[in-house]
Amino acid sequence: MLWVVIILPVLTLPRQTSATHAKAVIHDTNLQNLCGLAANLAAAGVHLKDKIESFKAKIEAEENIRRTALILAGATKLHNLTVRLADAYASIKLAKATQLLADAGGKAAIAAGDAGTVAGAVSEAFSILEQHTKPGKTASAEAVCLTDNANQGAGGDNRKKSSAGKLAQCFSLSGGTKSSGNDPFNYKTLLATAQAGNNLFTSGAAGSGSSGCAVTNIETTSFGKASATLSQLNLAADLIQLTAGGSNDHAGSKLIAHSEVQSKAPKLQTAITSYVTAIKAATEPPTVHLQQLHESNWQAAAADEDLLQAFKDVAAIPPTTAKLPDNLKNIYEDYVKARQQWSQKLEGGKNIDNEWPKYLAARSAWLLEIELAAEKKPTCPTTATKPEEACNAIGDSEAKKCNETDNCHFDSSKEAGKKCTLKKELKEKLEKVNQETGGKDGKTDCSTHQDQKSCEEVNTAGKPATCGWRSGKDNEDEKDKVKCRNGSFLATKQFALSVVSAAFAALLF
């Protein structure tokens, strides 16, 4: 979307009736600051559009980092804590940034609407001045409103569109490339002049009788005549204010001062305010939110409430935690390092936009496969005190049921009462685990692992986690401490189907 935003705050044009200034004019040297402003304002729409698009590009970049992290982690296996944290943290920040983008766009639209009226006012103001400028050079004091005479008197080149000189940009309202560097609405800087009191125009810009630059041609009873019934006429959205009160010319004709914009030209003030509000909305809050995603300092990052929430979302800390504990510093530092890899393009020339739908499809299929398998098959508990007996209990005459039960296998060569038996490979694994753990209910002793890497290496890809690097639950010791604990998928007595389904569903991304 291209927004055209134009404002015109200008300075006081004082009354002048002295005959000594009979040849006074509005000089183009005094107007060149106004010309520069007009040129910048012509490009203000592009300037604001660029701000919005820059904001949008930053959001898209962070979204691609999040997606890359998940794709590299794999669609058909459990993700480690670092990847889950990256996903949760980015999701929080991107949701806020997207809302801010919508807010900035709304403010920009308002600014565009406010600027429409002002754009017309600028054109009208310069049109009025141009129409009261005679062609060529003249020494007369008649309608000569614009000149390049260094003495601010008649005799120089009088400016019109055909010989605009420094005022070319003012007449055309084009050539706005200057806005690329600084804020084009810094009007007090652009309007600074050498005139006393920061007056933009010369003191002879308004005249009386035949002196100076008359803005209108006074007829017998027209506006400006003492007998006229109309006492004041404002033109160009109140930029030009004409006042009656003297013989055949206006007693006081002026262009308003920038200090008077708010009180005398509210539409201009509204345009200024709308633009400034839109620029701030597209630059300040978004920058803060998105920069926090790549904060390298742990102490600074730990103060971010969104990071605290992200750790809660991945169950690394209890929901009631008020402050991030320092034992999570290593996890965060792993996240910072991993971002360097996630910020790169995918290997093999793969495109993130093409790979992301593939990841989602594979992830969904994997989760669905696990859930359907869990629903269809009863489970012979691997962690029961006597798992072999659980299979035996199915019976010698239930070969089909035995084979459909996870971890169990029907062997007709076995003795009566034991034909449905524990699978050989699982039995060997359990015996090995019992030897390593001293037969403590067949569980791996996850507490022996002191770091996240060795803790998660125990797990088998595509299988429920045996150990997890997490905080404790209500029935566990030191529940506020993050350490290697037994996986939530293994119960003491049985493999809990409901827990499996819920846990895998939570790991969709």
CSV table of C-alpha atoms in Angstrom, one decimal, residues 95-432:
chain,number,residue,atom,x,y,z
A,95,ALA,CA,2.1,-13.1,18.0
A,96,LYS,CA,2.8,-9.7,19.7
A,97,ALA,CA,4.7,-8.4,16.7
A,98,THR,CA,2.0,-9.4,14.3
A,99,GLN,CA,-0.5,-7.5,16.3
A,100,LEU,CA,1.8,-4.4,16.4
A,101,LEU,CA,2.1,-4.7,12.6
A,102,ALA,CA,-1.7,-4.5,12.2
A,103,ASP,CA,-1.8,-1.6,14.6
A,104,ALA,CA,0.9,0.3,12.6
A,105,GLY,CA,-1.0,-0.3,9.4
A,106,GLY,CA,-4.2,1.1,10.9
A,107,LYS,CA,-2.4,4.2,12.1
A,108,ALA,CA,-0.8,4.6,8.7
A,109,ALA,CA,-4.2,4.4,7.0
A,110,ILE,CA,-5.5,7.2,9.3
A,111,ALA,CA,-2.4,9.3,8.5
A,112,ALA,CA,-3.1,8.8,4.8
A,113,GLY,CA,-6.7,10.0,5.2
A,114,ASP,CA,-5.7,13.0,7.2
A,115,ALA,CA,-3.1,13.9,4.6
A,116,GLY,CA,-5.4,13.9,1.7
A,117,THR,CA,-6.9,17.3,2.6
A,118,VAL,CA,-3.5,18.8,3.3
A,119,ALA,CA,-2.1,17.7,0.0
A,120,GLY,CA,-4.7,19.7,-1.8
A,121,ALA,CA,-4.0,22.7,0.5
A,122,VAL,CA,-0.3,22.7,-0.5
A,123,SER,CA,-1.2,22.7,-4.2
A,124,GLU,CA,-3.7,25.5,-3.7
A,125,ALA,CA,-1.2,27.6,-1.7
A,126,PHE,CA,1.4,27.5,-4.4
A,127,SER,CA,-1.1,28.0,-7.1
A,128,ILE,CA,-2.3,31.2,-5.5
A,129,LEU,CA,1.3,32.5,-5.2
A,130,GLU,CA,2.1,31.5,-8.8
A,131,GLN,CA,-1.0,33.3,-10.2
A,132,HIS,CA,0.2,36.5,-8.7
A,133,THR,CA,3.7,36.4,-10.2
A,134,LYS,CA,4.4,38.3,-13.4
A,135,PRO,CA,6.6,36.8,-16.1
A,136,GLY,CA,10.1,38.1,-16.8
A,137,LYS,CA,11.7,41.0,-14.9
A,138,THR,CA,9.9,44.1,-13.7
A,139,ALA,CA,10.6,47.1,-11.5
A,140,SER,CA,7.0,47.7,-10.8
A,141,ALA,CA,5.4,47.1,-7.4
A,142,GLU,CA,2.5,45.3,-9.0
A,143,ALA,CA,1.6,41.6,-8.5
A,144,VAL,CA,5.2,40.2,-8.1
A,145,CYS,CA,4.9,37.5,-5.4
A,146,LEU,CA,8.0,35.4,-6.1
A,147,THR,CA,11.5,36.5,-7.3
A,148,ASP,CA,15.1,35.5,-7.1
A,149,ASN,CA,16.4,39.1,-6.6
A,150,ALA,CA,19.0,39.0,-3.8
A,151,ASN,CA,17.7,42.3,-2.4
A,152,GLN,CA,14.2,40.9,-2.1
A,153,GLY,CA,12.9,43.5,-4.5
A,154,ALA,CA,11.5,43.5,-8.0
A,155,GLY,CA,13.9,43.3,-10.9
A,156,GLY,CA,15.0,39.7,-10.5
A,157,ASP,CA,13.6,36.7,-12.3
A,158,ASN,CA,10.0,36.3,-11.3
A,159,ARG,CA,9.2,32.7,-10.7
A,160,LYS,CA,6.4,30.7,-12.3
A,161,LYS,CA,6.2,27.0,-13.2
A,162,SER,CA,7.9,27.9,-16.5
A,163,SER,CA,10.9,29.4,-14.7
A,164,ALA,CA,10.6,27.9,-11.3
A,165,GLY,CA,14.2,27.9,-10.2
A,166,LYS,CA,14.6,26.8,-6.6
A,167,LEU,CA,10.8,26.6,-6.4
A,168,ALA,CA,10.4,23.9,-8.9
A,169,GLN,CA,9.8,21.2,-6.3
A,170,CYS,CA,7.2,23.5,-4.6
A,171,PHE,CA,5.2,23.8,-7.8
A,172,SER,CA,5.3,20.1,-8.7
A,173,LEU,CA,5.4,18.6,-5.2
A,174,SER,CA,7.9,16.0,-6.6
A,175,GLY,CA,11.5,15.0,-6.3
A,176,GLY,CA,11.1,13.6,-2.8
A,177,THR,CA,14.3,11.6,-2.7
A,178,LYS,CA,15.6,13.6,0.3
A,179,SER,CA,13.2,11.8,2.6
A,180,SER,CA,15.3,8.6,2.5
A,181,GLY,CA,17.7,9.9,5.1
A,182,ASN,CA,15.8,11.6,7.8
A,183,ASP,CA,12.2,12.0,9.0
A,184,PRO,CA,10.6,14.2,6.3
A,185,PHE,CA,8.3,15.6,9.0
A,186,ASN,CA,11.0,17.3,11.0
A,187,TYR,CA,9.5,20.6,9.9
A,188,LYS,CA,11.1,22.9,12.5
A,189,THR,CA,14.5,21.9,11.2
A,190,LEU,CA,13.6,22.2,7.6
A,191,LEU,CA,11.9,25.6,8.1
A,192,ALA,CA,14.8,27.2,9.9
A,193,THR,CA,15.8,30.5,8.2
A,194,ALA,CA,18.0,33.5,8.9
A,195,GLN,CA,15.0,35.7,9.2
A,196,ALA,CA,14.3,37.4,12.6
A,197,GLY,CA,12.0,35.3,14.7
A,198,ASN,CA,12.4,32.4,12.3
A,199,ASN,CA,10.1,34.1,9.8
A,200,LEU,CA,10.0,32.2,6.6
A,201,PHE,CA,9.0,35.1,4.3
A,202,THR,CA,10.3,38.7,3.9
A,203,SER,CA,8.6,41.5,5.8
A,204,GLY,CA,7.4,42.9,2.5
A,205,ALA,CA,5.3,40.0,1.5
A,206,ALA,CA,2.1,41.8,2.2
A,207,GLY,CA,1.5,45.3,1.1
A,208,SER,CA,-1.0,48.1,1.2
A,209,GLY,CA,-2.5,49.9,-1.7
A,210,SER,CA,-0.1,49.6,-4.7
A,211,SER,CA,2.8,48.4,-2.6
A,212,GLY,CA,4.0,44.8,-2.0
A,213,CYS,CA,2.3,41.7,-3.3
A,214,ALA,CA,-1.4,41.9,-3.3
A,215,VAL,CA,-3.0,38.5,-3.1
A,216,THR,CA,-6.4,39.6,-4.6
A,217,ASN,CA,-7.6,42.4,-6.9
A,218,ILE,CA,-9.8,44.6,-4.8
A,219,GLU,CA,-13.1,45.8,-6.4
A,220,THR,CA,-15.4,48.4,-5.0
A,221,THR,CA,-17.3,46.3,-2.5
A,222,SER,CA,-15.3,43.1,-2.6
A,223,PHE,CA,-13.6,41.5,0.3
A,224,GLY,CA,-10.9,43.8,1.7
A,225,LYS,CA,-12.8,47.0,1.1
A,226,ALA,CA,-13.7,48.9,4.3
A,227,SER,CA,-17.4,48.7,3.2
A,228,ALA,CA,-17.3,44.9,2.5
A,229,THR,CA,-19.5,42.7,4.6
A,230,LEU,CA,-17.0,39.8,4.6
A,231,SER,CA,-14.3,40.5,7.2
A,232,GLN,CA,-12.0,37.4,6.8
A,233,LEU,CA,-11.3,34.8,4.2
A,234,ASN,CA,-9.0,31.8,4.8
A,235,LEU,CA,-7.6,29.8,1.8
A,236,ALA,CA,-5.7,26.5,1.4
A,237,ALA,CA,-7.0,24.8,4.5
A,238,ASP,CA,-6.3,27.9,6.5
A,239,LEU,CA,-2.7,28.3,5.3
A,240,ILE,CA,-3.5,31.7,3.8
A,241,GLN,CA,-5.5,34.0,6.0
A,242,LEU,CA,-6.9,37.2,4.5
A,243,THR,CA,-8.3,40.0,6.7
A,244,ALA,CA,-10.3,43.1,5.6
A,245,GLY,CA,-9.8,46.5,7.0
A,246,GLY,CA,-8.1,49.0,4.8
A,247,SER,CA,-8.7,51.0,1.6
A,248,ASN,CA,-8.2,48.9,-1.6
A,249,ASP,CA,-6.0,46.2,-0.1
A,250,HIS,CA,-6.0,43.8,2.8
A,251,ALA,CA,-4.9,45.3,6.1
A,252,GLY,CA,-3.3,42.1,7.1
A,253,SER,CA,-2.6,39.1,4.9
A,254,LYS,CA,-0.4,36.3,6.1
A,255,LEU,CA,0.7,32.7,6.0
A,256,ILE,CA,0.3,31.2,9.4
A,257,ALA,CA,3.3,30.4,11.7
A,258,HIS,CA,4.1,26.8,12.6
A,259,SER,CA,3.5,27.8,16.2
A,260,GLU,CA,-0.1,28.6,15.2
A,261,VAL,CA,-0.9,25.4,13.3
A,262,GLN,CA,-2.6,23.7,16.2
A,263,SER,CA,-4.9,26.6,17.0
A,264,LYS,CA,-5.5,28.0,13.5
A,265,ALA,CA,-5.1,25.1,11.1
A,266,PRO,CA,-6.2,22.0,13.0
A,267,LYS,CA,-6.3,19.8,9.9
A,268,LEU,CA,-2.6,20.4,9.4
A,269,GLN,CA,-1.8,19.7,13.0
A,270,THR,CA,-3.9,16.5,12.8
A,271,ALA,CA,-1.8,15.4,9.7
A,272,ILE,CA,1.4,16.0,11.6
A,273,THR,CA,0.3,14.1,14.7
A,274,SER,CA,-1.1,11.2,12.6
A,275,TYR,CA,2.2,10.8,10.7
A,276,VAL,CA,4.4,10.9,13.8
A,277,THR,CA,2.1,8.3,15.5
A,278,ALA,CA,2.3,6.0,12.5
A,279,ILE,CA,6.1,6.2,12.3
A,280,LYS,CA,6.5,5.4,16.0
A,281,ALA,CA,4.0,2.5,15.7
A,282,ALA,CA,6.1,1.0,12.9
A,283,THR,CA,9.5,1.4,14.5
A,284,GLU,CA,9.7,1.5,18.3
A,285,PRO,CA,7.7,-1.3,19.9
A,286,PRO,CA,8.4,-3.9,17.1
A,287,THR,CA,12.2,-3.3,17.3
A,288,VAL,CA,12.2,-4.0,21.1
A,289,HIS,CA,10.2,-7.2,20.8
A,290,LEU,CA,12.1,-8.8,17.9
A,291,GLN,CA,15.5,-7.8,19.3
A,292,GLN,CA,14.8,-9.7,22.5
A,293,LEU,CA,14.6,-13.0,20.5
A,294,HIS,CA,18.4,-12.8,19.9
A,295,GLU,CA,19.5,-11.3,23.2
A,296,SER,CA,22.9,-13.0,24.0
A,297,ASN,CA,23.2,-11.8,27.6
A,298,TRP,CA,21.5,-14.2,30.0
A,299,GLN,CA,20.8,-11.6,32.7
A,300,ALA,CA,19.1,-9.3,30.2
A,301,ALA,CA,17.2,-12.2,28.7
A,302,ALA,CA,16.1,-13.5,32.1
A,303,ALA,CA,14.3,-10.2,32.8
A,304,ASP,CA,12.0,-10.7,29.8
A,305,GLU,CA,8.6,-12.0,31.0
A,306,ASP,CA,8.0,-13.6,27.6
A,307,LEU,CA,11.0,-15.8,28.1
A,308,LEU,CA,9.7,-16.8,31.5
A,309,GLN,CA,6.4,-17.7,29.9
A,310,ALA,CA,8.2,-19.7,27.2
A,311,PHE,CA,10.0,-21.8,29.8
A,312,LYS,CA,6.7,-22.5,31.5
A,313,ASP,CA,5.1,-23.4,28.2
A,314,VAL,CA,7.6,-26.2,27.6
A,315,ALA,CA,7.2,-27.4,31.2
A,316,ALA,CA,10.8,-26.6,32.1
A,317,ILE,CA,9.6,-24.7,35.2
A,318,PRO,CA,6.4,-24.8,37.3
A,319,PRO,CA,3.6,-22.4,36.2
A,320,THR,CA,3.9,-20.5,39.4
A,321,THR,CA,7.6,-19.6,38.9
A,322,ALA,CA,8.0,-15.8,39.2
A,323,LYS,CA,11.7,-15.5,38.2
A,324,LEU,CA,13.9,-17.6,35.9
A,325,PRO,CA,16.4,-19.6,37.9
A,326,ASP,CA,20.1,-19.4,36.9
A,327,ASN,CA,20.2,-23.2,36.3
A,328,LEU,CA,18.4,-22.5,33.0
A,329,LYS,CA,21.3,-20.4,31.8
A,330,ASN,CA,22.9,-23.3,29.9
A,331,ILE,CA,19.7,-24.0,28.1
A,332,TYR,CA,19.4,-20.4,27.0
A,333,GLU,CA,23.0,-20.3,25.9
A,334,ASP,CA,22.4,-23.4,23.8
A,335,TYR,CA,19.4,-21.6,22.3
A,336,VAL,CA,21.5,-18.6,21.4
A,337,LYS,CA,24.2,-20.7,19.7
A,338,ALA,CA,21.6,-22.7,17.9
A,339,ARG,CA,20.1,-19.6,16.4
A,340,GLN,CA,23.2,-19.0,14.4
A,341,GLN,CA,22.6,-22.3,12.6
A,342,TRP,CA,18.8,-21.7,12.3
A,343,SER,CA,19.5,-18.3,10.8
A,344,GLN,CA,21.2,-19.9,7.8
A,345,LYS,CA,19.6,-21.2,4.7
A,346,LEU,CA,18.7,-24.9,4.6
A,347,GLU,CA,21.4,-27.1,3.1
A,348,GLY,CA,21.1,-28.5,-0.4
A,349,GLY,CA,19.4,-25.4,-1.8
A,350,LYS,CA,16.2,-26.3,0.0
A,351,ASN,CA,13.6,-23.5,0.3
A,352,ILE,CA,12.0,-22.9,3.7
A,353,ASP,CA,8.6,-22.1,2.1
A,354,ASN,CA,8.7,-25.5,0.3
A,355,GLU,CA,10.0,-27.5,3.2
A,356,TRP,CA,7.7,-26.1,5.9
A,357,PRO,CA,4.4,-27.7,4.5
A,358,LYS,CA,6.3,-31.0,4.1
A,359,TYR,CA,7.4,-30.8,7.7
A,360,LEU,CA,3.8,-30.1,8.9
A,361,ALA,CA,2.4,-33.0,6.9
A,362,ALA,CA,5.1,-35.5,8.2
A,363,ARG,CA,4.7,-34.3,11.8
A,364,SER,CA,0.9,-34.7,11.7
A,365,ALA,CA,1.2,-38.1,10.1
A,366,TRP,CA,3.7,-39.3,12.7
A,367,LEU,CA,1.6,-38.2,15.6
A,368,LEU,CA,-1.6,-39.7,14.1
A,369,GLU,CA,0.2,-43.0,13.5
A,370,ILE,CA,1.3,-43.1,17.2
A,371,GLU,CA,-2.1,-42.2,18.5
A,372,LEU,CA,-3.9,-44.8,16.3
A,373,ALA,CA,-1.5,-47.5,17.3
A,374,ALA,CA,-2.0,-46.7,20.9
A,375,GLU,CA,-5.7,-46.8,20.6
A,376,LYS,CA,-5.8,-50.2,18.7
A,377,LYS,CA,-3.4,-52.2,20.7
A,378,PRO,CA,-3.5,-53.0,24.4
A,379,THR,CA,-0.2,-52.7,26.1
A,380,CYS,CA,1.7,-55.3,28.0
A,381,PRO,CA,3.5,-53.1,30.7
A,382,THR,CA,7.2,-53.0,30.3
A,383,THR,CA,7.7,-51.7,33.8
A,384,ALA,CA,5.6,-54.0,35.8
A,385,THR,CA,7.3,-55.9,38.6
A,386,LYS,CA,6.8,-59.1,36.6
A,387,PRO,CA,6.1,-58.1,33.0
A,388,GLU,CA,6.3,-61.7,31.8
A,389,GLU,CA,3.3,-62.6,33.9
A,390,ALA,CA,1.3,-59.8,32.2
A,391,CYS,CA,1.7,-61.5,28.9
A,392,ASN,CA,1.1,-65.0,30.3
A,393,ALA,CA,-2.2,-63.8,31.7
A,394,ILE,CA,-3.6,-63.4,28.2
A,395,GLY,CA,-3.7,-67.2,27.9
A,396,ASP,CA,-2.6,-70.0,25.7
A,397,SER,CA,-5.7,-69.9,23.5
A,398,GLU,CA,-5.6,-66.2,22.6
A,399,ALA,CA,-2.8,-66.2,20.0
A,400,LYS,CA,-4.3,-63.3,18.0
A,401,LYS,CA,-4.9,-61.2,21.1
A,402,CYS,CA,-1.4,-61.9,22.3
A,403,ASN,CA,0.3,-60.8,19.1
A,404,GLU,CA,-1.8,-57.7,18.9
A,405,THR,CA,-0.6,-56.7,22.4
A,406,ASP,CA,2.5,-54.5,22.5
A,407,ASN,CA,5.6,-56.2,23.9
A,408,CYS,CA,3.9,-59.7,23.8
A,409,HIS,CA,4.5,-62.6,21.5
A,410,PHE,CA,2.7,-65.9,21.1
A,411,ASP,CA,5.0,-69.0,21.0
A,412,SER,CA,3.2,-72.3,20.7
A,413,SER,CA,6.3,-74.2,21.6
A,414,LYS,CA,6.3,-72.8,25.1
A,415,GLU,CA,4.9,-74.8,28.0
A,416,ALA,CA,1.3,-74.5,29.1
A,417,GLY,CA,0.4,-71.2,30.7
A,418,LYS,CA,3.4,-69.4,29.1
A,419,LYS,CA,2.7,-69.6,25.4
A,420,CYS,CA,1.9,-65.8,25.4
A,421,THR,CA,5.3,-64.5,26.5
A,422,LEU,CA,7.3,-61.3,26.6
A,423,LYS,CA,9.1,-60.6,23.3
A,424,LYS,CA,12.7,-61.9,23.4
A,425,GLU,CA,14.4,-58.6,22.6
A,426,LEU,CA,12.3,-56.7,25.2
A,427,LYS,CA,13.1,-59.4,27.8
A,428,GLU,CA,16.8,-59.0,27.1
A,429,LYS,CA,16.5,-55.3,27.4
A,430,LEU,CA,14.7,-55.4,30.7
A,431,GLU,CA,17.2,-57.8,32.1
A,432,LYS,CA,20.0,-55.5,31.1
